[in-house]
Amino acid sequence: MKKRLLALFTALALAAALAGCGGGAPAPTAQSGAGSSPEGGELTGTVTVWSWDLALVQLQVEAEKFQQLHPGVEFQFEEMGTSQVYSKLTTCLQSGIGLPGVVTIEGEQMAKFGSKFPGKFYDFTGRVNAADYLDVKIGEATVGGKLLAWPWDSAPCALYYRTDLFEQAGVDPASIVTWDDLVAAGTQIKEKTGVDLLPLPTTYNDTLYRLMLMQQGTFYFDEAGNTVVDSAESIRAMSMIQKLYQAGITYDQNSWDDFVAAITGSKVACAPDAVWEAGTFIDAAADQSGKWAVMELPRFDAEVPVKGSSNGGSVLAVPAQSESPEAAAAFVEFAMTDMDTSGFTERTIYPSYIPLLNDPVFSEGLDYFGGQPIYELFAKVGQDVTQVNYTENFAEAIDLAKNAVTKVTLNGEDPTAVMQALQKELVEKFGK
């Protein structure tokens, strides 16, 4: 297993990025026929791909197979981090110059690009069979009612836990149904072993709050894009975070390094996170093989089944003004419907393509997790994650929600008052 793909976001001024986008006349649009093939003809053109880390490697593998079917298509690959991709993409979209044929974008960021640059991305509506993909990924790829990207990797979440610490503390994992059950278990684990229950960022991010929102079928924004962080579900989620913190059973995590230290140093008994985190456990804590297992996240009410939660994943988009948009779109379709499991088995890219998730490889047990077929559990969770509306305001909302976490944990402020204040602040900032 390899380590997870990194995720960051920055902005770059237009003048600085124009040099990176190159010069010359604007590239033809998707409607101009550049790179397309007449009906029954052959695809031709050059497709430039922007991506990062293992995602780029996987796209290179897919391109080699694609070229066997379409030798008239050439590929150029550029590896860059997410911040560089977003900075360069922003300014190239503004100028219409130097755009890639295919670009990897985090699913949560697609709404921002699609909304800010209407008409600038290839429309896959009608080309993607939505029933073949996890619902949450279709939501990420949809902007303004159009599929402006193709779903790729997914990130369903569950609770990783240390079986040996649970056993040492006399806690039966099967007894944990609700978050209140987990708090009680955490108290017992801390008393018996001295180990904290889970890492909890107090200033670093709001991920746990977000997972709890999704469990309850809500998010920062409703379907119409209105801010709803003062909802009963939102307040309940933030109240539970405060409860976990005030129970004295959380490990203060304020960086990625803190998380790794918590795992490798046996400082926590649990970690709620996405499927890609399995690679972190296997790589960074190899000496703990056989001591970890996975269960579904606890729910708020024992009698009320929860929705699934997601944290991460990406989509593939095709800028409409790229050199060969039709060839690029055909490549994306080919790569995203390939039934080859090597992207997962060799590069730990967990797919959102349901037919691929039905492959037997996702039902195999992992020695590291005591022989448990954890990916089977994640596949089930993934199909329970409903669409959420990230909107173009997601990045700003995260920063402010993160501050709310700080207020209810470190400052001990009332969650209801904090979320009502956050609602007012976001509405004033976004207009709704």
CSV table of C-alpha atoms in Angstrom, one decimal:
chain,number,residue,atom,x,y,z
A,1,MET,CA,0.0,0.0,0.0
A,2,LYS,CA,1.2,3.5,-0.8
A,3,LYS,CA,0.5,6.6,1.2
A,4,ARG,CA,-2.6,8.6,0.4
A,5,LEU,CA,-2.7,11.4,-2.1
A,6,LEU,CA,-2.1,14.8,-0.7
A,7,ALA,CA,-4.7,17.4,-0.8
A,8,LEU,CA,-4.1,21.2,-0.7
A,9,PHE,CA,-5.5,24.4,-2.3
A,10,THR,CA,-3.9,27.8,-3.1
A,11,ALA,CA,-4.5,30.6,-5.5
A,12,LEU,CA,-2.0,32.2,-8.0
A,13,ALA,CA,-2.3,35.7,-9.5
A,14,LEU,CA,-3.2,35.8,-13.2
A,15,ALA,CA,-0.1,37.6,-14.4
A,16,ALA,CA,2.2,35.1,-12.7
A,17,ALA,CA,0.5,32.1,-14.1
A,18,LEU,CA,0.2,33.3,-17.7
A,19,ALA,CA,3.8,32.4,-18.1
A,20,GLY,CA,3.1,28.8,-17.0
A,21,CYS,CA,0.1,28.6,-19.3
A,22,GLY,CA,2.2,29.4,-22.4
A,23,GLY,CA,1.5,31.8,-25.2
A,24,GLY,CA,-0.1,31.8,-28.7
A,25,ALA,CA,-3.7,31.9,-29.9
A,26,PRO,CA,-6.5,30.3,-27.8
A,27,ALA,CA,-7.0,26.6,-28.4
A,28,PRO,CA,-10.0,25.4,-30.4
A,29,THR,CA,-13.2,24.8,-28.4
A,30,ALA,CA,-14.9,21.4,-28.0
A,31,GLN,CA,-17.3,22.4,-30.7
A,32,SER,CA,-14.6,23.2,-33.2
A,33,GLY,CA,-13.8,19.5,-33.9
A,34,ALA,CA,-10.2,19.6,-32.7
A,35,GLY,CA,-9.1,16.2,-31.8
A,36,SER,CA,-12.4,14.7,-32.6
A,37,SER,CA,-13.2,11.9,-35.1
A,38,PRO,CA,-15.9,11.9,-37.8
A,39,GLU,CA,-18.5,9.3,-37.2
A,40,GLY,CA,-16.8,6.0,-37.8
A,41,GLY,CA,-13.4,7.8,-38.0
A,42,GLU,CA,-10.3,7.5,-35.8
A,43,LEU,CA,-9.5,9.7,-32.8
A,44,THR,CA,-6.5,11.9,-33.3
A,45,GLY,CA,-4.7,14.7,-31.4
A,46,THR,CA,-2.5,15.3,-28.3
A,47,VAL,CA,-3.9,15.0,-24.8
A,48,THR,CA,-2.1,16.7,-22.0
A,49,VAL,CA,-2.8,15.3,-18.6
A,50,TRP,CA,-2.3,17.2,-15.3
A,51,SER,CA,-2.4,15.1,-12.1
A,52,TRP,CA,-0.4,14.1,-9.1
A,53,ASP,CA,1.3,11.2,-7.4
A,54,LEU,CA,-0.2,7.8,-7.9
A,55,ALA,CA,-3.1,9.2,-9.8
A,56,LEU,CA,-0.8,10.3,-12.6
A,57,VAL,CA,0.8,6.9,-12.7
A,58,GLN,CA,-2.5,5.2,-13.1
A,59,LEU,CA,-3.5,7.6,-15.9
A,60,GLN,CA,-0.2,6.8,-17.7
A,61,VAL,CA,-1.1,3.1,-17.4
A,62,GLU,CA,-4.5,3.7,-18.9
A,63,ALA,CA,-3.1,5.9,-21.7
A,64,GLU,CA,-0.9,3.0,-22.8
A,65,LYS,CA,-3.9,0.8,-23.2
A,66,PHE,CA,-5.9,3.5,-24.8
A,67,GLN,CA,-3.3,4.1,-27.5
A,68,GLN,CA,-3.5,0.4,-28.5
A,69,LEU,CA,-7.0,1.2,-29.6
A,70,HIS,CA,-6.4,4.7,-30.8
A,71,PRO,CA,-2.8,5.1,-32.0
A,72,GLY,CA,-3.5,8.5,-33.4
A,73,VAL,CA,-3.8,10.0,-30.0
A,74,GLU,CA,-0.6,11.2,-28.3
A,75,PHE,CA,-0.2,11.9,-24.6
A,76,GLN,CA,1.8,14.4,-22.5
A,77,PHE,CA,1.9,14.1,-18.7
A,78,GLU,CA,2.7,16.8,-16.2
A,79,GLU,CA,3.0,15.9,-12.6
A,80,MET,CA,2.2,18.6,-10.0
A,81,GLY,CA,0.7,18.9,-6.6
A,82,THR,CA,-2.9,19.9,-6.1
A,83,SER,CA,-2.1,23.5,-5.2
A,84,GLN,CA,-0.1,23.9,-8.4
A,85,VAL,CA,-2.9,22.2,-10.5
A,86,TYR,CA,-5.5,24.5,-9.1
A,87,SER,CA,-3.4,27.7,-9.5
A,88,LYS,CA,-2.4,26.9,-13.0
A,89,LEU,CA,-5.8,25.7,-14.0
A,90,THR,CA,-7.5,28.9,-12.7
A,91,THR,CA,-5.3,31.2,-14.7
A,92,CYS,CA,-5.3,29.1,-17.9
A,93,LEU,CA,-9.1,29.0,-17.7
A,94,GLN,CA,-9.1,32.8,-17.4
A,95,SER,CA,-6.9,33.2,-20.4
A,96,GLY,CA,-8.1,30.2,-22.5
A,97,ILE,CA,-4.5,29.4,-23.2
A,98,GLY,CA,-2.4,26.3,-22.3
A,99,LEU,CA,-5.2,24.2,-20.9
A,100,PRO,CA,-4.7,20.5,-20.3
A,101,GLY,CA,-6.8,17.9,-22.1
A,102,VAL,CA,-7.5,16.1,-18.8
A,103,VAL,CA,-7.1,17.4,-15.3
A,104,THR,CA,-7.6,15.7,-11.9
A,105,ILE,CA,-9.6,17.7,-9.5
A,106,GLU,CA,-10.6,16.8,-5.9
A,107,GLY,CA,-14.4,16.1,-6.0
A,108,GLU,CA,-15.1,18.7,-3.3
A,109,GLN,CA,-13.4,21.4,-5.5
A,110,MET,CA,-15.3,20.7,-8.8
A,111,ALA,CA,-18.3,22.9,-7.9
A,112,LYS,CA,-16.0,25.8,-7.4
A,113,PHE,CA,-14.3,25.5,-10.8
A,114,GLY,CA,-17.6,24.7,-12.6
A,115,SER,CA,-19.4,27.6,-11.1
A,116,LYS,CA,-16.6,30.1,-11.5
A,117,PHE,CA,-16.0,29.1,-15.1
A,118,PRO,CA,-19.4,28.3,-16.7
A,119,GLY,CA,-19.2,26.7,-20.1
A,120,LYS,CA,-15.4,26.0,-19.8
A,121,PHE,CA,-15.7,22.2,-19.1
A,122,TYR,CA,-16.7,19.4,-21.4
A,123,ASP,CA,-20.3,18.3,-20.5
A,124,PHE,CA,-20.5,14.5,-19.9
A,125,THR,CA,-24.2,14.6,-19.2
A,126,GLY,CA,-25.8,11.6,-20.9
A,127,ARG,CA,-22.4,10.0,-21.4
A,128,VAL,CA,-22.0,8.8,-17.8
A,129,ASN,CA,-24.3,6.1,-16.5
A,130,ALA,CA,-25.0,7.6,-13.1
A,131,ALA,CA,-26.3,4.3,-11.8
A,132,ASP,CA,-22.8,2.8,-12.2
A,133,TYR,CA,-21.2,5.2,-9.8
A,134,LEU,CA,-21.5,6.0,-6.1
A,135,ASP,CA,-24.1,8.6,-5.6
A,136,VAL,CA,-21.8,11.0,-3.7
A,137,LYS,CA,-19.4,11.0,-6.6
A,138,ILE,CA,-22.1,11.9,-9.1
A,139,GLY,CA,-22.9,14.8,-6.9
A,140,GLU,CA,-19.3,16.0,-6.8
A,141,ALA,CA,-19.2,15.9,-10.6
A,142,THR,CA,-22.5,17.7,-11.1
A,143,VAL,CA,-22.5,21.5,-11.4
A,144,GLY,CA,-25.6,23.4,-12.3
A,145,GLY,CA,-27.4,20.2,-13.3
A,146,LYS,CA,-24.7,19.1,-15.7
A,147,LEU,CA,-22.0,16.4,-15.3
A,148,LEU,CA,-18.9,18.5,-15.8
A,149,ALA,CA,-16.5,15.8,-14.7
A,150,TRP,CA,-16.2,12.0,-14.6
A,151,PRO,CA,-16.2,10.3,-11.1
A,152,TRP,CA,-13.0,8.6,-10.2
A,153,ASP,CA,-11.7,7.6,-6.7
A,154,SER,CA,-14.0,7.6,-3.7
A,155,ALA,CA,-13.4,7.9,0.0
A,156,PRO,CA,-16.1,6.3,2.2
A,157,CYS,CA,-15.3,6.5,5.9
A,158,ALA,CA,-15.4,4.1,8.8
A,159,LEU,CA,-13.9,3.7,12.3
A,160,TYR,CA,-10.5,2.1,12.5
A,161,TYR,CA,-9.9,0.6,15.9
A,162,ARG,CA,-7.2,-1.3,17.9
A,163,THR,CA,-8.5,-4.8,18.7
A,164,ASP,CA,-5.8,-5.4,21.4
A,165,LEU,CA,-6.6,-2.2,23.3
A,166,PHE,CA,-10.3,-2.9,23.2
A,167,GLU,CA,-9.7,-6.3,24.5
A,168,GLN,CA,-7.3,-5.1,27.2
A,169,ALA,CA,-9.9,-2.6,28.4
A,170,GLY,CA,-12.7,-5.1,28.3
A,171,VAL,CA,-14.7,-3.3,25.6
A,172,ASP,CA,-16.7,-5.4,23.1
A,173,PRO,CA,-16.6,-3.6,19.7
A,174,ALA,CA,-20.1,-5.0,18.9
A,175,SER,CA,-21.5,-3.0,21.9
A,176,ILE,CA,-20.6,0.3,20.2
A,177,VAL,CA,-23.7,1.4,18.2
A,178,THR,CA,-24.0,5.1,19.0
A,179,TRP,CA,-21.5,8.0,19.5
A,180,ASP,CA,-22.5,7.9,23.2
A,181,ASP,CA,-21.5,4.3,23.3
A,182,LEU,CA,-18.1,5.3,21.9
A,183,VAL,CA,-17.7,8.0,24.5
A,184,ALA,CA,-18.4,5.5,27.2
A,185,ALA,CA,-16.0,3.0,25.6
A,186,GLY,CA,-13.3,5.7,25.3
A,187,THR,CA,-13.6,6.5,29.0
A,188,GLN,CA,-13.1,2.8,29.9
A,189,ILE,CA,-10.2,2.5,27.5
A,190,LYS,CA,-8.5,5.5,29.0
A,191,GLU,CA,-9.0,4.3,32.5
A,192,LYS,CA,-7.8,0.8,31.8
A,193,THR,CA,-4.9,1.5,29.3
A,194,GLY,CA,-4.1,5.2,29.6
A,195,VAL,CA,-4.6,5.5,25.8
A,196,ASP,CA,-6.9,8.2,24.3
A,197,LEU,CA,-9.9,7.2,22.3
A,198,LEU,CA,-9.2,9.1,19.0
A,199,PRO,CA,-7.3,12.0,17.5
A,200,LEU,CA,-9.4,15.2,17.4
A,201,PRO,CA,-8.2,18.3,15.6
A,202,THR,CA,-9.1,21.4,17.5
A,203,THR,CA,-7.6,23.9,15.2
A,204,TYR,CA,-6.5,21.9,12.2
A,205,ASN,CA,-9.7,20.9,10.4
A,206,ASP,CA,-13.4,20.1,10.9
A,207,THR,CA,-13.4,16.7,9.4
A,208,LEU,CA,-15.2,14.8,12.2
A,209,TYR,CA,-17.9,17.5,12.2
A,210,ARG,CA,-18.3,17.1,8.5
A,211,LEU,CA,-18.6,13.3,8.7
A,212,MET,CA,-21.2,13.6,11.4
A,213,LEU,CA,-23.2,16.0,9.2
A,214,MET,CA,-23.1,13.6,6.3
A,215,GLN,CA,-24.3,10.8,8.6
A,216,GLN,CA,-27.4,12.8,9.3
A,217,GLY,CA,-28.0,13.5,5.6
A,218,THR,CA,-27.1,17.2,5.8
A,219,PHE,CA,-24.1,19.4,5.1
A,220,TYR,CA,-23.0,23.1,5.2
A,221,PHE,CA,-25.4,23.9,2.4
A,222,ASP,CA,-28.8,22.5,1.3
A,223,GLU,CA,-29.7,21.5,-2.3
A,224,ALA,CA,-30.4,25.1,-3.2
A,225,GLY,CA,-27.0,26.3,-1.9
A,226,ASN,CA,-28.4,27.9,1.2
A,227,THR,CA,-26.2,27.8,4.4
A,228,VAL,CA,-27.7,25.5,7.0
A,229,VAL,CA,-25.0,25.2,9.7
A,230,ASP,CA,-27.5,26.2,12.4
A,231,SER,CA,-29.7,23.2,11.7
A,232,ALA,CA,-30.6,20.7,14.5
A,233,GLU,CA,-28.3,18.1,12.9
A,234,SER,CA,-25.4,20.5,12.7
A,235,ILE,CA,-25.7,21.6,16.3
A,236,ARG,CA,-26.0,18.0,17.4
A,237,ALA,CA,-22.8,17.1,15.5
A,238,MET,CA,-20.9,20.0,17.1
A,239,SER,CA,-22.3,19.1,20.5
A,240,MET,CA,-20.9,15.6,20.2
A,241,ILE,CA,-17.5,16.9,19.3
A,242,GLN,CA,-17.6,19.0,22.4
A,243,LYS,CA,-18.7,16.0,24.4
A,244,LEU,CA,-15.8,13.9,23.1
A,245,TYR,CA,-13.3,16.6,23.9
A,246,GLN,CA,-14.7,17.4,27.4
A,247,ALA,CA,-14.6,13.7,28.3
A,248,GLY,CA,-10.8,14.0,28.2
A,249,ILE,CA,-10.4,11.1,25.9
A,250,THR,CA,-9.1,12.8,22.7
A,251,TYR,CA,-5.6,13.2,21.4
A,252,ASP,CA,-4.9,16.8,20.2
A,253,GLN,CA,-4.2,16.5,16.5
A,254,ASN,CA,-3.2,19.7,14.8
A,255,SER,CA,-1.2,18.5,11.8
A,256,TRP,CA,-0.8,15.4,9.6
A,257,ASP,CA,2.3,14.5,11.5
A,258,ASP,CA,0.3,14.5,14.8
A,259,PHE,CA,-2.0,11.9,13.3
A,260,VAL,CA,0.8,9.7,12.2
A,261,ALA,CA,2.4,10.1,15.7
A,262,ALA,CA,-0.9,9.1,17.3
A,263,ILE,CA,-1.1,5.9,15.3
A,264,THR,CA,2.5,4.8,15.3
A,265,GLY,CA,3.0,5.7,19.0
A,266,SER,CA,-0.1,3.8,20.1
A,267,LYS,CA,-1.6,7.0,21.5
A,268,VAL,CA,-5.1,6.3,20.3
A,269,ALA,CA,-7.4,3.3,20.2
A,270,CYS,CA,-9.6,4.5,17.2
A,271,ALA,CA,-9.5,6.8,14.2
A,272,PRO,CA,-12.5,7.8,12.1
A,273,ASP,CA,-11.4,8.3,8.5
A,274,ALA,CA,-11.6,7.3,4.9
A,275,VAL,CA,-10.7,4.1,3.1
A,276,TRP,CA,-7.4,5.6,1.8
A,277,GLU,CA,-6.2,5.8,5.4
A,278,ALA,CA,-5.7,2.0,5.4
A,279,GLY,CA,-2.5,2.6,3.5
A,280,THR,CA,-1.2,4.9,6.2
A,281,PHE,CA,-1.7,2.3,8.9
A,282,ILE,CA,0.0,-0.4,6.8
A,283,ASP,CA,2.9,1.8,5.8
A,284,ALA,CA,3.5,3.8,8.9
A,285,ALA,CA,2.6,1.3,11.6
A,286,ALA,CA,3.7,-2.0,10.1
A,287,ASP,CA,4.6,-3.3,13.5
A,288,GLN,CA,0.9,-3.2,14.5
A,289,SER,CA,-0.2,-5.7,11.9
A,290,GLY,CA,-3.0,-7.8,13.1
A,291,LYS,CA,-4.0,-5.2,15.8
A,292,TRP,CA,-6.3,-3.1,13.7
A,293,ALA,CA,-9.9,-3.7,12.5
A,294,VAL,CA,-12.6,-1.6,11.0
A,295,MET,CA,-16.3,-1.0,11.9
A,296,GLU,CA,-18.9,1.4,10.6
A,297,LEU,CA,-19.0,4.8,12.2
A,298,PRO,CA,-21.3,5.0,15.3
A,299,ARG,CA,-24.7,6.6,14.8
A,300,PHE,CA,-26.5,9.2,16.8
A,301,ASP,CA,-29.6,7.1,17.6
A,302,ALA,CA,-29.5,3.4,17.9
A,303,GLU,CA,-32.8,2.9,16.2
A,304,VAL,CA,-32.1,5.3,13.3
A,305,PRO,CA,-29.7,4.0,10.5
A,306,VAL,CA,-27.3,6.6,9.4
A,307,LYS,CA,-26.1,7.7,6.0
A,308,GLY,CA,-22.5,7.0,4.9
A,309,SER,CA,-19.8,9.6,5.2
A,310,SER,CA,-17.0,10.5,2.7
A,311,ASN,CA,-13.7,12.4,3.0
A,312,GLY,CA,-11.8,12.9,-0.2
A,313,GLY,CA,-11.5,11.5,-3.7
A,314,SER,CA,-11.3,13.0,-7.1
A,315,VAL,CA,-12.9,13.5,-10.5
A,316,LEU,CA,-11.5,13.9,-14.0
A,317,ALA,CA,-12.5,17.0,-16.0
A,318,VAL,CA,-11.8,18.0,-19.6
A,319,PRO,CA,-11.5,21.8,-20.3
A,320,ALA,CA,-13.5,22.6,-23.3
A,321,GLN,CA,-10.8,24.8,-24.8
A,322,SER,CA,-8.1,22.2,-24.7
A,323,GLU,CA,-6.3,21.1,-27.8
A,324,SER,CA,-8.2,17.8,-28.3
A,325,PRO,CA,-11.3,17.7,-26.1
A,326,GLU,CA,-13.0,14.8,-28.0
A,327,ALA,CA,-10.0,12.6,-27.7
A,328,ALA,CA,-9.6,13.6,-24.1
A,329,ALA,CA,-13.2,12.8,-23.3
A,330,ALA,CA,-12.9,9.5,-25.0
A,331,PHE,CA,-9.8,8.7,-22.9
A,332,VAL,CA,-11.6,9.7,-19.7
A,333,GLU,CA,-14.5,7.4,-20.5
A,334,PHE,CA,-12.1,4.5,-21.3
A,335,ALA,CA,-10.1,4.9,-18.1
A,336,MET,CA,-13.0,5.4,-15.8
A,337,THR,CA,-14.9,2.3,-17.1
A,338,ASP,CA,-11.8,0.0,-17.2
A,339,MET,CA,-12.5,-3.2,-15.3
A,340,ASP,CA,-8.8,-3.7,-14.5
A,341,THR,CA,-8.3,-3.6,-10.7
A,342,SER,CA,-4.5,-2.8,-10.8
A,343,GLY,CA,-5.3,0.9,-10.0
A,344,PHE,CA,-6.5,-0.4,-6.6
A,345,THR,CA,-4.2,-3.4,-6.0
A,346,GLU,CA,-1.0,-1.6,-7.1
A,347,ARG,CA,-1.8,2.0,-6.3
A,348,THR,CA,-4.6,1.9,-3.7
A,349,ILE,CA,-6.9,4.1,-5.7
A,350,TYR,CA,-10.3,3.1,-4.4
A,351,PRO,CA,-12.8,3.4,-7.3
A,352,SER,CA,-16.4,4.8,-7.4
A,353,TYR,CA,-17.3,2.6,-10.4
A,354,ILE,CA,-19.7,0.1,-8.9
A,355,PRO,CA,-19.1,-2.7,-11.4
A,356,LEU,CA,-15.5,-2.6,-10.5
A,357,LEU,CA,-16.2,-2.6,-6.8
A,358,ASN,CA,-18.0,-5.9,-7.4
A,359,ASP,CA,-14.7,-7.6,-8.3
A,360,PRO,CA,-13.7,-10.4,-5.9
A,361,VAL,CA,-10.5,-8.5,-5.0
A,362,PHE,CA,-12.6,-6.1,-2.8
A,363,SER,CA,-13.8,-9.1,-0.8
A,364,GLU,CA,-10.4,-10.4,0.1
A,365,GLY,CA,-9.2,-10.3,3.7
A,366,LEU,CA,-6.1,-8.3,4.7
A,367,ASP,CA,-3.6,-9.8,7.0
A,368,TYR,CA,-2.8,-6.4,8.5
A,369,PHE,CA,-6.4,-6.1,9.6
A,370,GLY,CA,-6.6,-9.6,11.1
A,371,GLY,CA,-7.9,-11.1,7.9
A,372,GLN,CA,-10.9,-8.8,7.8
A,373,PRO,CA,-12.2,-7.9,4.3
A,374,ILE,CA,-12.3,-4.2,5.1
A,375,TYR,CA,-12.8,-3.1,1.5
A,376,GLU,CA,-16.1,-4.9,1.4
A,377,LEU,CA,-17.3,-2.9,4.4
A,378,PHE,CA,-16.1,0.4,2.7
A,379,ALA,CA,-17.9,-0.6,-0.5
A,380,LYS,CA,-21.2,-1.0,1.5
A,381,VAL,CA,-20.6,2.4,3.3
A,382,GLY,CA,-19.8,4.1,0.0
A,383,GLN,CA,-23.2,3.1,-1.5
A,384,ASP,CA,-24.9,4.7,1.5
A,385,VAL,CA,-23.3,8.1,1.1
A,386,THR,CA,-25.8,10.5,-0.5
A,387,GLN,CA,-25.0,13.5,-2.6
A,388,VAL,CA,-24.0,16.7,-0.8
A,389,ASN,CA,-23.9,20.2,-2.3
A,390,TYR,CA,-20.3,21.5,-1.9
A,391,THR,CA,-21.0,24.8,-3.8
A,392,GLU,CA,-18.3,27.2,-4.8
A,393,ASN,CA,-18.1,28.4,-1.2
A,394,PHE,CA,-16.9,25.1,0.3
A,395,ALA,CA,-13.3,26.1,1.0
A,396,GLU,CA,-14.3,29.2,2.9
A,397,ALA,CA,-16.9,27.4,4.8
A,398,ILE,CA,-14.4,24.8,6.0
A,399,ASP,CA,-12.1,27.5,7.4
A,400,LEU,CA,-14.9,29.1,9.4
A,401,ALA,CA,-16.3,25.7,10.6
A,402,LYS,CA,-12.8,24.8,11.8
A,403,ASN,CA,-12.9,28.0,13.9
A,404,ALA,CA,-16.2,26.8,15.3
A,405,VAL,CA,-14.6,23.5,16.4
A,406,THR,CA,-12.0,25.5,18.2
A,407,LYS,CA,-14.6,27.5,20.0
A,408,VAL,CA,-16.6,24.5,21.3
A,409,THR,CA,-13.5,22.5,22.3
A,410,LEU,CA,-10.6,24.8,23.5
A,411,ASN,CA,-12.9,27.7,24.5
A,412,GLY,CA,-15.8,25.6,25.8
A,413,GLU,CA,-18.4,27.8,24.1
A,414,ASP,CA,-22.1,26.7,23.7
A,415,PRO,CA,-22.5,24.8,20.5
A,416,THR,CA,-25.9,26.2,19.7
A,417,ALA,CA,-24.7,29.8,20.0
A,418,VAL,CA,-21.5,29.0,18.1
A,419,MET,CA,-23.4,27.5,15.1
A,420,GLN,CA,-26.0,30.3,15.1
A,421,ALA,CA,-23.2,32.8,14.9
A,422,LEU,CA,-21.5,30.8,12.2
A,423,GLN,CA,-24.7,30.7,10.2
A,424,LYS,CA,-25.0,34.5,10.4
A,425,GLU,CA,-21.4,34.9,9.3
A,426,LEU,CA,-21.7,32.6,6.3
A,427,VAL,CA,-24.9,34.1,5.1
A,428,GLU,CA,-23.4,37.6,5.3
A,429,LYS,CA,-20.4,36.3,3.3
A,430,PHE,CA,-22.1,34.2,0.7
A,431,GLY,CA,-25.5,36.0,0.4
A,432,LYS,CA,-27.6,33.0,1.4
